[in-house]
C-alpha atoms as one frame of an Amber mdcrd trajectory, in Angstrom:
protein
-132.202 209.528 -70.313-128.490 209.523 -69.247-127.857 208.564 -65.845-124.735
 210.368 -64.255-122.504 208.721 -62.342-122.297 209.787 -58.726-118.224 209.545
 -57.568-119.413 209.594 -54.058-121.400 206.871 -54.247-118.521 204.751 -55.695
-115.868 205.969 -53.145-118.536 204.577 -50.585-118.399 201.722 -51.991-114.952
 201.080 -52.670-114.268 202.291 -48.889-116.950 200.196 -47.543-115.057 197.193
 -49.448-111.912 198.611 -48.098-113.589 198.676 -44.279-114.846 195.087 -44.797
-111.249 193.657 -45.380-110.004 195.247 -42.917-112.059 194.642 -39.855-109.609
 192.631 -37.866-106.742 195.471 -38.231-107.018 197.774 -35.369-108.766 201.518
 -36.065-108.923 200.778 -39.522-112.020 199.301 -40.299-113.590 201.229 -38.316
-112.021 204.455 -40.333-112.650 203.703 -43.678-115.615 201.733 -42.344-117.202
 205.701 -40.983-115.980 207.067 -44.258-117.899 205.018 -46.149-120.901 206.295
 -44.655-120.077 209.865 -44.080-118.971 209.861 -48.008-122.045 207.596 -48.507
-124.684 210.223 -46.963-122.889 213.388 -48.723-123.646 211.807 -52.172-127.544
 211.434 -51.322-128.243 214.554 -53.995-131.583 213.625 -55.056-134.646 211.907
 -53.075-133.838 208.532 -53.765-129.945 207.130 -52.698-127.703 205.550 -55.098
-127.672 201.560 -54.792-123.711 202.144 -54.849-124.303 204.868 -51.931-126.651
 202.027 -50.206-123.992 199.572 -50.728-121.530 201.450 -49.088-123.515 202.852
 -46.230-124.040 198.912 -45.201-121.051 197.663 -45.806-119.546 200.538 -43.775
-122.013 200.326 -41.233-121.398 196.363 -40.592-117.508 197.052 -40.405-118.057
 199.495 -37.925-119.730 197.266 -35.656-117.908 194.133 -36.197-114.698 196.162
 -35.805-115.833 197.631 -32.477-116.994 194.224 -31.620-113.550 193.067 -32.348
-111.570 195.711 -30.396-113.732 195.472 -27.070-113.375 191.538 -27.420-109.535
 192.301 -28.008-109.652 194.278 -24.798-111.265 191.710 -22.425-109.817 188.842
 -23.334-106.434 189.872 -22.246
């Protein structure tokens, strides 16, 4: 049996990588970081998620966090 391949779950992934590199830039990470999971939780199609979709869900779920993290820290230390 043929497995097809899920393009959401891939442009999770890619934009989780995307959010993870780009944590320390302003807004960004925390963009591509939320479309990594929003594009992450439209692919779930069947019962089970894609380890690609996981991938990305985590990856943009970390870079949303360290990214807020990173702008409230920008905002107090000056």
């Amino acid at each position: 049996m043929e497995k097809r391949n899920n393009n959401m779950a891939v442009a999770s992934l890619v934009m989780g990588i995307i959010a993870v590199i780009t944590i320390c830039c302003l807004g960004l990470g925390v963009i591509c970081g939320s479309m990594a999971v929003l594009f992450a939780l439209l692919s779930n199609t069947e019962e089970q998620m894609d380890n690609k979709a996981k991938a990305g869900l985590i990856t943009g779920g970390i870079s949303i966090v360290l990214s807020a993290l990173c702008l409230i820290a920008l905002l107090f230390i000056e």
